[in-house]
PDB file of C-alpha atoms in Angstrom:
ATOM      1  CA  MET M  65      33.492  -4.678 -13.478  1.00 71.00           C
ATOM      2  CA  THR M  66      31.209  -7.522 -12.439  1.00 89.00           C
ATOM      3  CA  LEU M  67      30.296  -9.425  -9.295  1.00 97.00           C
ATOM      4  CA  GLN M  68      31.586 -12.725 -10.647  1.00 97.00           C
ATOM      5  CA  ASP M  69      32.273 -15.236  -7.857  1.00 96.00           C
ATOM      6  CA  GLN M  70      31.246 -12.813  -5.122  1.00 98.00           C
ATOM      7  CA  ARG M  71      28.611 -13.444  -2.459  1.00 98.00           C
ATOM      8  CA  VAL M  72      25.873 -10.851  -1.981  1.00 98.00           C
ATOM      9  CA  VAL M  73      23.334 -10.787   0.863  1.00 98.00           C
ATOM     10  CA  VAL M  74      20.170  -8.792   0.103  1.00 98.00           C
ATOM     11  CA  LEU M  75      17.914  -8.125   3.081  1.00 98.00           C
ATOM     12  CA  GLY M  76      14.490  -7.328   1.712  1.00 97.00           C
ATOM     13  CA  GLY M  77      15.613  -9.136  -1.429  1.00 97.00           C
ATOM     14  CA  THR M  78      12.406 -11.010  -2.161  1.00 97.00           C
ATOM     15  CA  SER M  79      10.328  -8.321  -3.879  1.00 95.00           C
ATOM     16  CA  GLY M  80      10.518  -4.912  -5.491  1.00 95.00           C
ATOM     17  CA  ILE M  81      13.883  -3.158  -5.537  1.00 97.00           C
ATOM     18  CA  GLY M  82      15.561  -5.838  -3.434  1.00 98.00           C
ATOM     19  CA  LEU M  83      14.576  -8.675  -5.743  1.00 98.00           C
ATOM     20  CA  ALA M  84      15.609  -6.670  -8.815  1.00 98.00           C
ATOM     21  CA  THR M  85      18.989  -6.056  -7.162  1.00 98.00           C
ATOM     22  CA  ALA M  86      19.410  -9.750  -6.362  1.00 98.00           C
ATOM     23  CA  GLN M  87      18.537 -10.670  -9.952  1.00 98.00           C
ATOM     24  CA  LEU M  88      20.989  -8.151 -11.419  1.00 98.00           C
ATOM     25  CA  ALA M  89      23.769  -9.228  -9.039  1.00 98.00           C
ATOM     26  CA  ALA M  90      23.149 -12.854 -10.006  1.00 98.00           C
ATOM     27  CA  ALA M  91      23.260 -11.909 -13.690  1.00 98.00           C
ATOM     28  CA  GLN M  92      26.754 -10.510 -13.038  1.00 98.00           C
ATOM     29  CA  GLY M  93      27.879 -13.838 -11.598  1.00 98.00           C
ATOM     30  CA  ALA M  94      27.243 -13.332  -7.892  1.00 98.00           C
ATOM     31  CA  THR M  95      25.882 -15.956  -5.553  1.00 98.00           C
ATOM     32  CA  VAL M  96      22.963 -14.245  -3.812  1.00 98.00           C
ATOM     33  CA  ILE M  97      21.381 -14.849  -0.435  1.00 98.00           C
ATOM     34  CA  VAL M  98      18.018 -13.160   0.080  1.00 98.00           C
ATOM     35  CA  ALA M  99      16.039 -12.671   3.263  1.00 98.00           C
ATOM     36  CA  SER M 100      12.727 -11.143   4.265  1.00 96.00           C
ATOM     37  CA  SER M 101      10.080 -11.742   6.915  1.00 95.00           C
ATOM     38  CA  ASN M 102       7.620 -13.563   4.638  1.00 95.00           C
ATOM     39  CA  PRO M 103       8.391 -17.242   3.909  1.00 97.00           C
ATOM     40  CA  GLU M 104       6.122 -17.294   0.847  1.00 97.00           C
ATOM     41  CA  SER M 105       7.871 -14.225  -0.547  1.00 96.00           C
ATOM     42  CA  VAL M 106      11.212 -15.996  -0.072  1.00 98.00           C
ATOM     43  CA  ARG M 107       9.912 -19.058  -1.920  1.00 98.00           C
ATOM     44  CA  LEU M 108       8.642 -17.009  -4.869  1.00 97.00           C
ATOM     45  CA  ALA M 109      11.872 -15.006  -5.062  1.00 98.00           C
ATOM     46  CA  LEU M 110      14.024 -18.123  -5.218  1.00 98.00           C
ATOM     47  CA  ALA M 111      11.922 -19.368  -8.131  1.00 97.00           C
ATOM     48  CA  SER M 112      13.078 -16.295 -10.117  1.00 97.00           C
ATOM     49  CA  LEU M 113      16.760 -16.586  -9.159  1.00 98.00           C
ATOM     50  CA  PRO M 114      19.480 -19.023 -10.252  1.00 97.00           C
ATOM     51  CA  GLY M 115      19.749 -22.360  -8.505  1.00 97.00           C
ATOM     52  CA  SER M 116      22.804 -21.174  -6.589  1.00 97.00           C
ATOM     53  CA  ALA M 117      20.688 -18.611  -4.701  1.00 98.00           C
ATOM     54  CA  THR M 118      19.459 -19.286  -1.187  1.00 98.00           C
ATOM     55  CA  GLY M 119      16.854 -17.568   0.940  1.00 98.00           C
ATOM     56  CA  THR M 120      15.661 -17.374   4.526  1.00 98.00           C
ATOM     57  CA  ALA M 121      12.691 -15.872   6.332  1.00 98.00           C
ATOM     58  CA  VAL M 122      14.026 -13.528   9.024  1.00 98.00           C
ATOM     59  CA  ASP M 123      12.292 -10.877  11.112  1.00 97.00           C
ATOM     60  CA  LEU M 124      14.724  -8.024  10.549  1.00 96.00           C
ATOM     61  CA  THR M 125      13.417  -6.160  13.603  1.00 96.00           C
ATOM     62  CA  ASP M 126      14.395  -9.084  15.850  1.00 97.00           C
ATOM     63  CA  SER M 127      18.046  -8.569  16.746  1.00 96.00           C
ATOM     64  CA  ALA M 128      18.506 -12.127  18.008  1.00 98.00           C
ATOM     65  CA  ALA M 129      17.080 -13.578  14.789  1.00 98.00           C
ATOM     66  CA  VAL M 130      19.279 -11.306  12.687  1.00 98.00           C
ATOM     67  CA  ALA M 131      22.378 -12.270  14.672  1.00 98.00           C
ATOM     68  CA  ALA M 132      21.559 -15.965  14.241  1.00 98.00           C
ATOM     69  CA  PHE M 133      21.043 -15.478  10.504  1.00 98.00           C
ATOM     70  CA  PHE M 134      24.491 -13.973  10.009  1.00 98.00           C
ATOM     71  CA  THR M 135      26.165 -16.451  12.350  1.00 98.00           C
ATOM     72  CA  GLY M 136      24.950 -19.198  10.050  1.00 97.00           C
ATOM     73  CA  LEU M 137      26.366 -17.639   6.895  1.00 98.00           C
ATOM     74  CA  ASP M 138      29.739 -18.221   5.315  1.00 98.00           C
ATOM     75  CA  PRO M 139      31.806 -15.057   4.713  1.00 98.00           C
ATOM     76  CA  PHE M 140      30.431 -12.828   1.974  1.00 98.00           C
ATOM     77  CA  ASP M 141      31.361  -9.708   0.021  1.00 98.00           C
ATOM     78  CA  HIS M 142      28.427  -7.307   0.021  1.00 98.00           C
ATOM     79  CA  LEU M 143      25.450  -6.531   2.244  1.00 98.00           C
ATOM     80  CA  VAL M 144      22.463  -4.758   0.678  1.00 98.00           C
ATOM     81  CA  PHE M 145      19.581  -3.538   2.851  1.00 98.00           C
ATOM     82  CA  THR M 146      16.380  -2.740   0.948  1.00 97.00           C
ATOM     83  CA  ALA M 147      13.832  -3.957   3.491  1.00 96.00           C
ATOM     84  CA  GLY M 148      10.841  -1.719   4.114  1.00 89.00           C
ATOM     85  CA  GLU M 149       7.160  -1.667   4.817  1.00 81.00           C
ATOM     86  CA  ALA M 150       4.203   0.333   3.556  1.00 75.00           C
ATOM     87  CA  LEU M 151       4.949   4.048   3.716  1.00 72.00           C
ATOM     88  CA  THR M 152       4.068   5.743   7.000  1.00 73.00           C
ATOM     89  CA  LEU M 153       2.568   9.159   6.285  1.00 81.00           C
ATOM     90  CA  LEU M 154       1.552  10.952   9.482  1.00 85.00           C
ATOM     91  CA  GLU M 155       0.250  14.494   9.944  1.00 88.00           C
ATOM     92  CA  VAL M 156       1.888  16.346  12.830  1.00 90.00           C
ATOM     93  CA  GLY M 157      -1.438  17.598  14.167  1.00 88.00           C
ATOM     94  CA  THR M 158      -2.732  14.061  14.659  1.00 90.00           C
ATOM     95  CA  MET M 159       0.610  12.359  15.231  1.00 87.00           C
ATOM     96  CA  ASP M 160       0.582   8.819  16.618  1.00 89.00           C
ATOM     97  CA  LEU M 161       3.996   8.667  18.250  1.00 91.00           C
ATOM     98  CA  ASP M 162       3.823   4.898  18.685  1.00 92.00           C
ATOM     99  CA  ARG M 163       3.417   4.514  14.907  1.00 90.00           C
ATOM    100  CA  ALA M 164       6.190   7.034  14.337  1.00 89.00           C
ATOM    101  CA  ARG M 165       8.579   5.088  16.584  1.00 92.00           C
ATOM    102  CA  ALA M 166       7.566   1.798  14.949  1.00 90.00           C
ATOM    103  CA  ALA M 167       8.361   3.234  11.513  1.00 89.00           C
ATOM    104  CA  PHE M 168      12.010   3.586  12.542  1.00 94.00           C
ATOM    105  CA  GLU M 169      12.264  -0.045  13.689  1.00 95.00           C
ATOM    106  CA  LEU M 170      12.791  -1.668  10.296  1.00 94.00           C
ATOM    107  CA  ARG M 171      14.087   1.088   8.040  1.00 95.00           C
ATOM    108  CA  TYR M 172      16.609   2.579  10.473  1.00 97.00           C
ATOM    109  CA  PHE M 173      17.236   0.289  13.449  1.00 97.00           C
ATOM    110  CA  GLY M 174      16.789  -2.792  11.265  1.00 97.00           C
ATOM    111  CA  ALA M 175      19.500  -1.514   8.945  1.00 98.00           C
ATOM    112  CA  LEU M 176      21.814  -0.551  11.811  1.00 98.00           C
ATOM    113  CA  GLY M 177      21.345  -3.914  13.511  1.00 98.00           C
ATOM    114  CA  ALA M 178      21.963  -5.795  10.276  1.00 98.00           C
ATOM    115  CA  VAL M 179      25.232  -3.959   9.655  1.00 98.00           C
ATOM    116  CA  SER M 180      26.383  -4.619  13.206  1.00 98.00           C
ATOM    117  CA  ALA M 181      25.662  -8.344  12.879  1.00 98.00           C
ATOM    118  CA  ALA M 182      27.092  -8.626   9.363  1.00 98.00           C
ATOM    119  CA  VAL M 183      30.450  -6.911   9.822  1.00 98.00           C
ATOM    120  CA  PRO M 184      32.320  -9.974  11.181  1.00 97.00           C
ATOM    121  CA  LYS M 185      31.325 -11.937   8.069  1.00 98.00           C
ATOM    122  CA  LEU M 186      32.152  -9.292   5.435  1.00 98.00           C
ATOM    123  CA  ARG M 187      35.299 -10.036   3.470  1.00 98.00           C
ATOM    124  CA  PRO M 188      38.067  -7.454   2.963  1.00 97.00           C
ATOM    125  CA  GLY M 189      37.253  -5.242   0.000  1.00 96.00           C
ATOM    126  CA  GLY M 190      33.532  -5.686   0.544  1.00 97.00           C
ATOM    127  CA  SER M 191      30.782  -3.157   1.006  1.00 98.00           C
ATOM    128  CA  VAL M 192      27.464  -2.263   2.581  1.00 98.00           C
ATOM    129  CA  VAL M 193      24.731  -0.535   0.563  1.00 98.00           C
ATOM    130  CA  LEU M 194      21.788   0.869   2.526  1.00 98.00           C
ATOM    131  CA  THR M 195      18.569   2.493   1.358  1.00 98.00           C
ATOM    132  CA  THR M 196      17.427   6.043   2.020  1.00 97.00           C
ATOM    133  CA  GLY M 197      14.929   8.123   0.036  1.00 94.00           C
ATOM    134  CA  ALA M 198      14.279  11.376  -1.783  1.00 92.00           C
ATOM    135  CA  ALA M 199      11.959  12.455   1.039  1.00 89.00           C
ATOM    136  CA  ALA M 200      15.071  13.450   3.001  1.00 92.00           C
ATOM    137  CA  ASP M 201      15.696  16.256   0.498  1.00 91.00           C
ATOM    138  CA  ARG M 202      12.184  17.096  -0.706  1.00 90.00           C
ATOM    139  CA  PRO M 203       9.457  16.048   1.719  1.00 88.00           C
ATOM    140  CA  GLY M 204       5.806  17.014   1.469  1.00 85.00           C
ATOM    141  CA  PRO M 205       2.993  17.437   3.994  1.00 90.00           C
ATOM    142  CA  GLY M 206       2.623  14.329   6.124  1.00 88.00           C
ATOM    143  CA  TRP M 207       6.178  13.196   5.417  1.00 89.00           C
ATOM    144  CA  SER M 208       7.849  14.326   8.650  1.00 92.00           C
ATOM    145  CA  VAL M 209       8.445  10.772   9.902  1.00 92.00           C
ATOM    146  CA  ALA M 210       9.411   9.260   6.534  1.00 92.00           C
ATOM    147  CA  ALA M 211      11.741  12.176   5.803  1.00 93.00           C
ATOM    148  CA  SER M 212      13.330  11.864   9.240  1.00 94.00           C
ATOM    149  CA  ILE M 213      14.060   8.186   8.681  1.00 95.00           C
ATOM    150  CA  CYS M 214      15.713   8.943   5.339  1.00 96.00           C
ATOM    151  CA  GLY M 215      17.748  11.758   6.881  1.00 97.00           C
ATOM    152  CA  ALA M 216      18.869   9.465   9.685  1.00 97.00           C
ATOM    153  CA  VAL M 217      20.035   6.840   7.177  1.00 98.00           C
ATOM    154  CA  ASP M 218      21.924   9.522   5.222  1.00 98.00           C
ATOM    155  CA  SER M 219      23.859  10.419   8.382  1.00 98.00           C
ATOM    156  CA  LEU M 220      24.334   6.774   9.315  1.00 98.00           C
ATOM    157  CA  VAL M 221      26.011   6.049   5.974  1.00 98.00           C
ATOM    158  CA  ARG M 222      28.560   8.804   6.429  1.00 98.00           C
ATOM    159  CA  ALA M 223      29.325   7.803  10.022  1.00 98.00           C
ATOM    160  CA  LEU M 224      29.681   4.106   9.208  1.00 98.00           C
ATOM    161  CA  ALA M 225      31.924   4.849   6.236  1.00 98.00           C
ATOM    162  CA  LEU M 226      34.427   6.276   8.724  1.00 98.00           C
ATOM    163  CA  GLU M 227      33.888   3.797  11.545  1.00 98.00           C
ATOM    164  CA  LEU M 228      34.082   0.687   9.361  1.00 98.00           C
ATOM    165  CA  ALA M 229      36.822   1.825   6.961  1.00 98.00           C
ATOM    166  CA  PRO M 230      38.302   0.383   4.827  1.00 98.00           C
ATOM    167  CA  LEU M 231      34.974  -1.452   4.401  1.00 98.00           C
ATOM    168  CA  ARG M 232      32.909   0.709   2.057  1.00 98.00           C
ATOM    169  CA  VAL M 233      29.474   1.982   3.134  1.00 98.00           C
ATOM    170  CA  ASN M 234      27.122   3.703   0.674  1.00 98.00           C
ATOM    171  CA  ALA M 235      23.415   4.160   0.027  1.00 98.00           C
ATOM    172  CA  VAL M 236      20.926   4.491  -2.792  1.00 98.00           C
ATOM    173  CA  LYS M 237      18.297   7.238  -2.604  1.00 97.00           C
ATOM    174  CA  PRO M 238      15.295   6.291  -4.775  1.00 96.00           C
ATOM    175  CA  GLY M 239      12.419   8.544  -5.719  1.00 92.00           C
ATOM    176  CA  VAL M 240       8.966   7.198  -6.584  1.00 90.00           C
ATOM    177  CA  VAL M 241       9.270   3.583  -7.739  1.00 92.00           C
ATOM    178  CA  ARG M 242       6.574   1.232  -8.967  1.00 91.00           C
ATOM    179  CA  THR M 243       6.751  -1.318  -6.126  1.00 85.00           C
ATOM    180  CA  PRO M 244       4.275  -2.749  -3.594  1.00 75.00           C
ATOM    181  CA  LEU M 245       5.488  -0.241  -0.974  1.00 71.00           C
ATOM    182  CA  TRP M 246       4.169   2.687  -3.040  1.00 66.00           C
ATOM    183  CA  ARG M 247       0.909   1.044  -4.114  1.00 65.00           C
ATOM    184  CA  GLY M 248      -2.001   3.206  -3.015  1.00 61.00           C
ATOM    185  CA  ALA M 249       0.225   5.988  -1.672  1.00 61.00           C
ATOM    186  CA  LEU M 250       0.514   7.949  -4.939  1.00 68.00           C
ATOM    187  CA  GLU M 251      -1.068   8.114  -8.363  1.00 79.00           C
ATOM    188  CA  TYR M 252       1.741   7.012 -10.673  1.00 84.00           C
ATOM    189  CA  ASP M 253       0.574   8.745 -13.861  1.00 85.00           C
ATOM    190  CA  GLU M 254       0.024  12.058 -12.074  1.00 87.00           C
ATOM    191  CA  THR M 255       3.427  11.813 -10.390  1.00 84.00           C
ATOM    192  CA  ALA M 256       5.116  11.002 -13.711  1.00 90.00           C
ATOM    193  CA  ARG M 257       3.762  14.155 -15.338  1.00 92.00           C
ATOM    194  CA  HIS M 258       5.677  16.282 -12.821  1.00 90.00           C
ATOM    195  CA  LEU M 259       9.020  14.527 -13.221  1.00 93.00           C
ATOM    196  CA  PRO M 260      11.630  15.592 -15.800  1.00 94.00           C
ATOM    197  CA  VAL M 261      11.899  11.989 -17.041  1.00 95.00           C
ATOM    198  CA  GLN M 262       8.097  11.806 -17.430  1.00 95.00           C
ATOM    199  CA  ARG M 263       7.776   8.431 -15.707  1.00 94.00           C
ATOM    200  CA  VAL M 264       8.123   6.866 -12.285  1.00 92.00           C
ATOM    201  CA  GLY M 265      10.970   4.498 -11.559  1.00 93.00           C
ATOM    202  CA  GLU M 266      10.967   0.758 -12.048  1.00 95.00           C
ATOM    203  CA  PRO M 267      12.770  -1.610  -9.637  1.00 97.00           C
ATOM    204  CA  GLU M 268      15.360  -2.387 -12.330  1.00 97.00           C
ATOM    205  CA  ASP M 269      16.278   1.309 -12.572  1.00 97.00           C
ATOM    206  CA  ILE M 270      17.154   1.423  -8.899  1.00 98.00           C
ATOM    207  CA  ALA M 271      18.831  -1.990  -8.803  1.00 98.00           C
ATOM    208  CA  ALA M 272      21.468  -0.712 -11.224  1.00 98.00           C
ATOM    209  CA  ALA M 273      22.579   1.835  -8.613  1.00 98.00           C
ATOM    210  CA  TYR M 274      23.072  -0.801  -5.901  1.00 98.00           C
ATOM    211  CA  VAL M 275      25.144  -2.945  -8.240  1.00 98.00           C
ATOM    212  CA  TYR M 276      27.147   0.105  -9.332  1.00 98.00           C
ATOM    213  CA  LEU M 277      28.053   0.856  -5.701  1.00 98.00           C
ATOM    214  CA  MET M 278      29.048  -2.747  -5.045  1.00 98.00           C
ATOM    215  CA  ASN M 279      31.311  -2.635  -8.089  1.00 98.00           C
ATOM    216  CA  GLN M 280      32.765   0.849  -7.457  1.00 98.00           C
ATOM    217  CA  PRO M 281      35.901   0.366  -5.306  1.00 97.00           C
ATOM    218  CA  TYR M 282      36.509   4.085  -4.709  1.00 98.00           C
ATOM    219  CA  ALA M 283      33.045   5.034  -3.434  1.00 98.00           C
ATOM    220  CA  THR M 284      32.351   5.236   0.276  1.00 98.00           C
ATOM    221  CA  GLY M 285      30.096   7.555   2.228  1.00 98.00           C
ATOM    222  CA  SER M 286      28.307   8.165  -1.071  1.00 98.00           C
ATOM    223  CA  ILE M 287      24.554   8.516  -1.476  1.00 98.00           C
ATOM    224  CA  VAL M 288      23.441   7.974  -5.061  1.00 98.00           C
ATOM    225  CA  SER M 289      20.112   9.588  -5.975  1.00 97.00           C
ATOM    226  CA  VAL M 290      17.972   7.815  -8.582  1.00 97.00           C
ATOM    227  CA  ASP M 291      14.774   9.839  -8.461  1.00 94.00           C
ATOM    228  CA  GLY M 292      13.865  10.889 -12.002  1.00 94.00           C
ATOM    229  CA  GLY M 293      14.643  14.508 -11.094  1.00 92.00           C
ATOM    230  CA  HIS M 294      12.229  14.589  -8.155  1.00 90.00           C
ATOM    231  CA  VAL M 295      14.358  16.956  -6.076  1.00 89.00           C
ATOM    232  CA  LEU M 296      14.520  19.427  -8.962  1.00 88.00           C
ATOM    233  CA  VAL M 297      10.775  19.989  -9.178  1.00 87.00           C
TER     234      VAL M 297
END
């Protein structure tokens, strides 16, 4: 199956996993619309996408801005949410609860708000693909907040799959991926040595899972792990 003649909105689609997903969807014939908070990032992303692609700078933590963004769109087939910020690793003993609450704003409430605003514009037979993370299943010290966000998204996917049926709702659960969000958080070569696949992920590896879920008409409430075997070790 392909995404020929379908319209795909990728929030966070201007760098890393989101941009790779937009590029792969476009390669399958989709018209892509990307959005992120950084206008320069939007400009650079559009330079790497087909001329049919469009992009907008939107603060995805601003519910009014998100609502206005979707109001201005024509109906579309798939919503992908890959937006994120630098990883928030917080030790419990020195926990900054304001930072912990802020970490949920984009990755959880941003995703929930985007789905709420997008639903009226999603065509029958369409889908939503959110982003969670391997930390939900195998966290380490300092990962209590990040793991909680991922666990919350896991539960959100299952609940929305029932509430929004027959619209399909799924998620991708990446492990360590070579993107700006991970830069400085981990040593890639050291991490790779501990993974069964002996390397960290690339954005293109993860993008394939988002496109698979958009194309898979019988998947809903599914969370697809693409983590190089992280949860096994």
